Amino acid sequence: MGQKVNPVGFRVGFIRKSDSSWFASKSSYPEKLMEDEKIRAYLEARMAKASVARILIERAGKKITVTIRTARPGIVIGKSGAEVDKVKEELKKLTKQEVELNIVEIKRPDLEAKLVALQIAQQIRGRMPYKRAVKQCVAAVIRSGAQGVKIKVSGRLDGAEMARSDEFKEGSVPLHTLRNDIDYTAVEAHTIYGRIGIKVWISRGDVAANQSQRSAGKPNRVGERSIASSREKKRSSN
């Protein structure tokens, strides 16, 4: 029997940091953990249309820093930053602490597993055939530069009487390679036939290889110029 491990938690401490970065004593740890869950639940419900991929929480003393990674920063910020100020005040009332809010824009949303899964869920709720929705997202993920993608859809697919599961895969998704940056999420699409489960795995490539390229001065993308290589050329010419 296979033992399933969450690919994100499996890589925490190796190539990935935890979404909650803070230290607490044994007595105060449960309270702060539940507070983090309340913050995330509140922000995800309030910014349901803002394409929020991750919510990072850091604590330092009596100050909480919340970082929101979103593909639509304009919706989160609002006109002249009015929406951010409202969210800050509401979080202060919720936590009774000083809150700092940071908004980070996601430039390639097709490489975020949660955003891809939410897009598929929205299309399934809109009566689009699940095969077409999944195949479109798989193609978009590969075009964005992913090494591989795997999507699994389960439930009463297309209104069938019996629940089943269907899996789509393209490229390489090495789940047991810890240095490979894999983003994973699981969401549900609520339809008139019942709940459809959607799981998405996206492989962004080898983190160790990318770091070694930077240390060696090799270009990561086409058109990038290596600083180290230009220095070597100057030395050889002299």
mmCIF file of C-alpha atoms in Angstrom:
data_model
loop_
_atom_site.group_PDB
_atom_site.id
_atom_site.type_symbol
_atom_site.label_atom_id
_atom_site.label_comp_id
_atom_site.label_asym_id
_atom_site.label_seq_id
_atom_site.Cartn_x
_atom_site.Cartn_y
_atom_site.Cartn_z
ATOM 1 C CA MET A 1 0.000 0.000 0.000
ATOM 2 C CA GLY A 2 1.478 3.339 -1.041
ATOM 3 C CA GLN A 3 2.240 5.939 1.599
ATOM 4 C CA LYS A 4 1.167 9.364 0.388
ATOM 5 C CA VAL A 5 3.097 12.424 1.589
ATOM 6 C CA ASN A 6 2.235 16.043 0.820
ATOM 7 C CA PRO A 7 4.980 17.223 -1.601
ATOM 8 C CA VAL A 8 4.977 20.719 -0.067
ATOM 9 C CA GLY A 9 5.425 19.582 3.553
ATOM 10 C CA PHE A 10 7.965 16.988 2.391
ATOM 11 C CA ARG A 11 10.238 19.806 1.148
ATOM 12 C CA VAL A 12 9.870 22.230 4.067
ATOM 13 C CA GLY A 13 13.293 22.823 5.589
ATOM 14 C CA PHE A 14 15.093 21.562 2.496
ATOM 15 C CA ILE A 15 14.221 23.822 -0.454
ATOM 16 C CA ARG A 16 11.062 25.476 0.862
ATOM 17 C CA LYS A 17 10.215 27.620 3.895
ATOM 18 C CA SER A 18 7.132 27.161 6.007
ATOM 19 C CA ASP A 19 4.183 29.468 5.343
ATOM 20 C CA SER A 20 4.205 30.333 9.078
ATOM 21 C CA SER A 21 7.612 31.559 10.259
ATOM 22 C CA TRP A 22 7.705 32.161 14.020
ATOM 23 C CA PHE A 23 8.724 30.608 17.326
ATOM 24 C CA ALA A 24 6.472 30.087 20.343
ATOM 25 C CA SER A 25 6.587 28.379 23.702
ATOM 26 C CA LYS A 26 4.730 25.143 24.324
ATOM 27 C CA SER A 27 1.873 26.924 26.090
ATOM 28 C CA SER A 28 1.279 29.644 23.469
ATOM 29 C CA TYR A 29 1.904 27.544 20.355
ATOM 30 C CA PRO A 30 -1.690 26.213 19.892
ATOM 31 C CA GLU A 31 -3.176 29.695 20.264
ATOM 32 C CA LYS A 32 -0.879 31.219 17.633
ATOM 33 C CA LEU A 33 -1.425 28.286 15.287
ATOM 34 C CA MET A 34 -5.206 28.717 15.460
ATOM 35 C CA GLU A 35 -4.759 32.454 14.967
ATOM 36 C CA ASP A 36 -2.829 31.782 11.737
ATOM 37 C CA GLU A 37 -5.685 29.578 10.514
ATOM 38 C CA LYS A 38 -8.210 32.329 11.275
ATOM 39 C CA ILE A 39 -6.112 34.897 9.379
ATOM 40 C CA ARG A 40 -5.851 32.647 6.323
ATOM 41 C CA ALA A 41 -9.543 31.721 6.376
ATOM 42 C CA TYR A 42 -10.542 35.374 6.650
ATOM 43 C CA LEU A 43 -8.239 36.561 3.839
ATOM 44 C CA GLU A 44 -9.193 33.715 1.478
ATOM 45 C CA ALA A 45 -12.898 34.433 1.999
ATOM 46 C CA ARG A 46 -12.484 38.195 1.631
ATOM 47 C CA MET A 47 -10.203 37.977 -1.424
ATOM 48 C CA ALA A 48 -11.873 35.075 -3.193
ATOM 49 C CA LYS A 49 -11.694 36.877 -6.569
ATOM 50 C CA ALA A 50 -8.126 38.154 -6.169
ATOM 51 C CA SER A 51 -6.362 34.889 -7.222
ATOM 52 C CA VAL A 52 -4.454 34.487 -3.943
ATOM 53 C CA ALA A 53 -1.900 31.663 -4.185
ATOM 54 C CA ARG A 54 -0.137 31.789 -0.801
ATOM 55 C CA ILE A 55 -0.429 33.654 2.489
ATOM 56 C CA LEU A 56 2.815 33.894 4.474
ATOM 57 C CA ILE A 57 2.745 34.860 8.155
ATOM 58 C CA GLU A 58 5.751 36.014 10.188
ATOM 59 C CA ARG A 59 5.807 37.064 13.841
ATOM 60 C CA ALA A 60 8.360 39.254 15.620
ATOM 61 C CA GLY A 61 7.436 40.276 19.136
ATOM 62 C CA LYS A 62 3.931 41.758 19.086
ATOM 63 C CA LYS A 63 3.986 42.457 15.351
ATOM 64 C CA ILE A 64 2.524 40.195 12.660
ATOM 65 C CA THR A 65 3.700 40.497 9.048
ATOM 66 C CA VAL A 66 1.309 39.021 6.488
ATOM 67 C CA THR A 67 2.526 38.583 2.906
ATOM 68 C CA ILE A 68 -0.095 37.902 0.236
ATOM 69 C CA ARG A 69 1.089 36.415 -3.068
ATOM 70 C CA THR A 70 -1.568 37.207 -5.654
ATOM 71 C CA ALA A 71 -1.944 37.347 -9.430
ATOM 72 C CA ARG A 72 -4.306 40.350 -9.167
ATOM 73 C CA PRO A 73 -2.699 42.883 -6.812
ATOM 74 C CA GLY A 74 -5.010 45.654 -7.991
ATOM 75 C CA ILE A 75 -8.043 43.948 -6.441
ATOM 76 C CA VAL A 76 -6.210 43.464 -3.137
ATOM 77 C CA ILE A 77 -4.849 47.029 -2.972
ATOM 78 C CA GLY A 78 -7.982 48.831 -4.163
ATOM 79 C CA LYS A 79 -8.197 52.484 -5.157
ATOM 80 C CA SER A 80 -5.334 54.487 -3.617
ATOM 81 C CA GLY A 81 -4.641 51.622 -1.199
ATOM 82 C CA ALA A 82 -8.009 51.977 0.566
ATOM 83 C CA GLU A 83 -8.651 48.234 0.542
ATOM 84 C CA VAL A 84 -5.294 47.477 2.187
ATOM 85 C CA ASP A 85 -6.055 49.882 5.044
ATOM 86 C CA LYS A 86 -9.434 48.210 5.624
ATOM 87 C CA VAL A 87 -7.864 44.750 5.710
ATOM 88 C CA LYS A 88 -5.202 45.963 8.167
ATOM 89 C CA GLU A 89 -7.817 47.341 10.552
ATOM 90 C CA GLU A 90 -9.897 44.160 10.368
ATOM 91 C CA LEU A 91 -6.842 41.989 11.028
ATOM 92 C CA LYS A 92 -5.920 44.162 14.006
ATOM 93 C CA LYS A 93 -9.379 43.562 15.477
ATOM 94 C CA LEU A 94 -9.075 39.842 14.782
ATOM 95 C CA THR A 95 -5.597 39.385 16.277
ATOM 96 C CA LYS A 96 -5.463 42.388 18.690
ATOM 97 C CA GLN A 97 -1.888 42.990 17.532
ATOM 98 C CA GLU A 98 -0.019 45.290 15.170
ATOM 99 C CA VAL A 99 -0.307 43.971 11.597
ATOM 100 C CA GLU A 100 1.825 44.790 8.557
ATOM 101 C CA LEU A 101 0.510 43.800 5.118
ATOM 102 C CA ASN A 102 2.721 43.106 2.096
ATOM 103 C CA ILE A 103 1.363 42.439 -1.406
ATOM 104 C CA VAL A 104 3.530 40.422 -3.825
ATOM 105 C CA GLU A 105 2.513 40.081 -7.481
ATOM 106 C CA ILE A 106 2.772 36.682 -9.174
ATOM 107 C CA LYS A 107 4.096 37.277 -12.680
ATOM 108 C CA ARG A 108 3.513 33.703 -13.926
ATOM 109 C CA PRO A 109 0.241 32.475 -12.373
ATOM 110 C CA ASP A 110 0.242 29.321 -14.526
ATOM 111 C CA LEU A 111 3.108 27.990 -12.383
ATOM 112 C CA GLU A 112 1.072 28.216 -9.166
ATOM 113 C CA ALA A 113 -0.756 24.953 -8.431
ATOM 114 C CA LYS A 114 -3.516 26.610 -6.416
ATOM 115 C CA LEU A 115 -4.387 29.123 -9.129
ATOM 116 C CA VAL A 116 -4.454 26.380 -11.773
ATOM 117 C CA ALA A 117 -6.713 24.207 -9.599
ATOM 118 C CA LEU A 118 -9.078 27.113 -8.881
ATOM 119 C CA GLN A 119 -9.299 27.872 -12.602
ATOM 120 C CA ILE A 120 -10.248 24.250 -13.362
ATOM 121 C CA ALA A 121 -12.808 24.259 -10.531
ATOM 122 C CA GLN A 122 -14.392 27.449 -11.859
ATOM 123 C CA GLN A 123 -14.669 26.009 -15.368
ATOM 124 C CA ILE A 124 -16.198 22.754 -14.087
ATOM 125 C CA ARG A 125 -18.761 24.742 -12.098
ATOM 126 C CA GLY A 126 -19.567 26.589 -15.324
ATOM 127 C CA ARG A 127 -20.561 23.268 -17.004
ATOM 128 C CA MET A 128 -17.428 23.022 -19.175
ATOM 129 C CA PRO A 129 -16.366 19.397 -19.887
ATOM 130 C CA TYR A 130 -13.630 18.528 -17.428
ATOM 131 C CA LYS A 131 -11.324 17.057 -20.103
ATOM 132 C CA ARG A 132 -11.270 20.293 -22.075
ATOM 133 C CA ALA A 133 -10.702 22.386 -18.939
ATOM 134 C CA VAL A 134 -7.828 20.192 -17.720
ATOM 135 C CA LYS A 135 -6.121 19.931 -21.125
ATOM 136 C CA GLN A 136 -6.208 23.714 -21.570
ATOM 137 C CA CYS A 137 -4.571 24.222 -18.162
ATOM 138 C CA VAL A 138 -1.940 21.534 -18.816
ATOM 139 C CA ALA A 139 -0.954 23.260 -22.068
ATOM 140 C CA ALA A 140 -0.793 26.661 -20.343
ATOM 141 C CA VAL A 141 1.430 25.317 -17.548
ATOM 142 C CA ILE A 142 3.900 23.748 -19.997
ATOM 143 C CA ARG A 143 3.988 26.967 -22.060
ATOM 144 C CA SER A 144 4.899 28.920 -18.906
ATOM 145 C CA GLY A 145 8.112 26.915 -18.547
ATOM 146 C CA ALA A 146 7.207 24.123 -16.133
ATOM 147 C CA GLN A 147 9.225 20.894 -16.231
ATOM 148 C CA GLY A 148 6.060 18.839 -15.817
ATOM 149 C CA VAL A 149 2.475 18.859 -14.564
ATOM 150 C CA LYS A 150 0.052 16.237 -13.246
ATOM 151 C CA ILE A 151 -3.659 16.839 -12.623
ATOM 152 C CA LYS A 152 -6.078 14.347 -11.071
ATOM 153 C CA VAL A 153 -9.842 14.873 -11.122
ATOM 154 C CA SER A 154 -12.182 12.692 -9.024
ATOM 155 C CA GLY A 155 -15.928 12.492 -8.455
ATOM 156 C CA ARG A 156 -19.076 12.269 -10.570
ATOM 157 C CA LEU A 157 -17.319 13.489 -13.703
ATOM 158 C CA ASP A 158 -19.658 14.961 -16.332
ATOM 159 C CA GLY A 159 -22.614 13.953 -14.147
ATOM 160 C CA ALA A 160 -21.950 10.196 -14.303
ATOM 161 C CA GLU A 161 -23.867 8.034 -11.833
ATOM 162 C CA MET A 162 -20.729 6.355 -10.488
ATOM 163 C CA ALA A 163 -17.778 8.350 -9.184
ATOM 164 C CA ARG A 164 -14.423 7.766 -10.829
ATOM 165 C CA SER A 165 -11.063 9.441 -11.217
ATOM 166 C CA ASP A 166 -9.142 10.604 -14.266
ATOM 167 C CA GLU A 167 -5.495 11.656 -14.433
ATOM 168 C CA PHE A 168 -3.630 13.858 -16.920
ATOM 169 C CA LYS A 169 0.149 14.151 -17.016
ATOM 170 C CA GLU A 170 2.715 15.860 -19.214
ATOM 171 C CA GLY A 171 6.443 16.180 -18.671
ATOM 172 C CA SER A 172 8.339 14.975 -15.609
ATOM 173 C CA VAL A 173 7.060 15.280 -12.015
ATOM 174 C CA PRO A 174 9.665 13.568 -9.750
ATOM 175 C CA LEU A 175 7.908 13.506 -6.365
ATOM 176 C CA HIS A 176 10.763 11.725 -4.552
ATOM 177 C CA THR A 177 13.473 14.155 -5.705
ATOM 178 C CA LEU A 178 13.713 16.630 -2.830
ATOM 179 C CA ARG A 179 15.738 19.205 -4.762
ATOM 180 C CA ASN A 180 12.968 19.428 -7.378
ATOM 181 C CA ASP A 181 10.618 22.337 -6.654
ATOM 182 C CA ILE A 182 7.099 20.861 -6.782
ATOM 183 C CA ASP A 183 4.004 22.898 -5.985
ATOM 184 C CA TYR A 184 0.913 20.940 -4.926
ATOM 185 C CA THR A 185 -2.649 21.735 -3.947
ATOM 186 C CA ALA A 186 -6.071 20.107 -3.656
ATOM 187 C CA VAL A 187 -9.367 21.977 -4.095
ATOM 188 C CA GLU A 188 -13.022 21.065 -4.548
ATOM 189 C CA ALA A 189 -15.551 22.171 -7.154
ATOM 190 C CA HIS A 190 -19.129 22.168 -5.825
ATOM 191 C CA THR A 191 -21.528 21.166 -8.612
ATOM 192 C CA ILE A 192 -25.185 20.053 -8.752
ATOM 193 C CA TYR A 193 -23.939 16.448 -9.026
ATOM 194 C CA GLY A 194 -21.760 16.706 -5.927
ATOM 195 C CA ARG A 195 -18.184 17.621 -5.125
ATOM 196 C CA ILE A 196 -15.412 17.198 -7.706
ATOM 197 C CA GLY A 197 -11.924 16.867 -6.221
ATOM 198 C CA ILE A 198 -9.024 18.440 -8.133
ATOM 199 C CA LYS A 199 -5.362 17.783 -7.327
ATOM 200 C CA VAL A 200 -2.530 19.583 -9.124
ATOM 201 C CA TRP A 201 1.221 18.872 -9.074
ATOM 202 C CA ILE A 202 3.550 21.302 -10.914
ATOM 203 C CA SER A 203 7.291 20.706 -11.238
ATOM 204 C CA ARG A 204 9.230 23.967 -11.607
ATOM 205 C CA GLY A 205 12.621 22.349 -12.074
ATOM 206 C CA ASP A 206 15.672 21.507 -10.009
ATOM 207 C CA VAL A 207 16.433 24.147 -7.360
ATOM 208 C CA ALA A 208 20.001 22.926 -6.763
ATOM 209 C CA ALA A 209 20.754 23.114 -10.486
ATOM 210 C CA ASN A 210 19.425 26.679 -10.677
ATOM 211 C CA GLN A 211 21.567 27.716 -7.693
ATOM 212 C CA SER A 212 24.696 26.099 -9.177
ATOM 213 C CA GLN A 213 24.054 27.942 -12.454
ATOM 214 C CA ARG A 214 23.920 31.257 -10.616
ATOM 215 C CA SER A 215 27.086 30.502 -8.635
ATOM 216 C CA ALA A 216 28.900 29.490 -11.833
ATOM 217 C CA GLY A 217 27.700 32.618 -13.604
ATOM 218 C CA LYS A 218 25.704 30.774 -16.295
ATOM 219 C CA PRO A 219 22.660 32.491 -17.825
ATOM 220 C CA ASN A 220 19.315 31.129 -16.575
ATOM 221 C CA ARG A 221 17.201 32.377 -19.483
ATOM 222 C CA VAL A 222 17.763 33.210 -23.125
ATOM 223 C CA GLY A 223 19.001 36.783 -23.439
ATOM 224 C CA GLU A 224 20.514 36.975 -19.936
ATOM 225 C CA ARG A 225 24.157 37.967 -19.727
ATOM 226 C CA SER A 226 26.414 36.293 -17.234
ATOM 227 C CA ILE A 227 28.402 38.713 -15.030
ATOM 228 C CA ALA A 228 31.080 36.128 -14.244
ATOM 229 C CA SER A 229 31.632 35.225 -17.912
ATOM 230 C CA SER A 230 32.012 38.900 -18.912
ATOM 231 C CA ARG A 231 34.663 39.375 -16.216
ATOM 232 C CA GLU A 232 36.589 36.330 -17.502
ATOM 233 C CA LYS A 233 36.561 37.738 -21.056
ATOM 234 C CA LYS A 234 38.004 41.055 -19.793
ATOM 235 C CA ARG A 235 40.795 39.233 -17.950
ATOM 236 C CA SER A 236 41.697 37.120 -20.997
ATOM 237 C CA SER A 237 41.790 40.213 -23.246
ATOM 238 C CA ASN A 238 44.098 42.005 -20.813
#
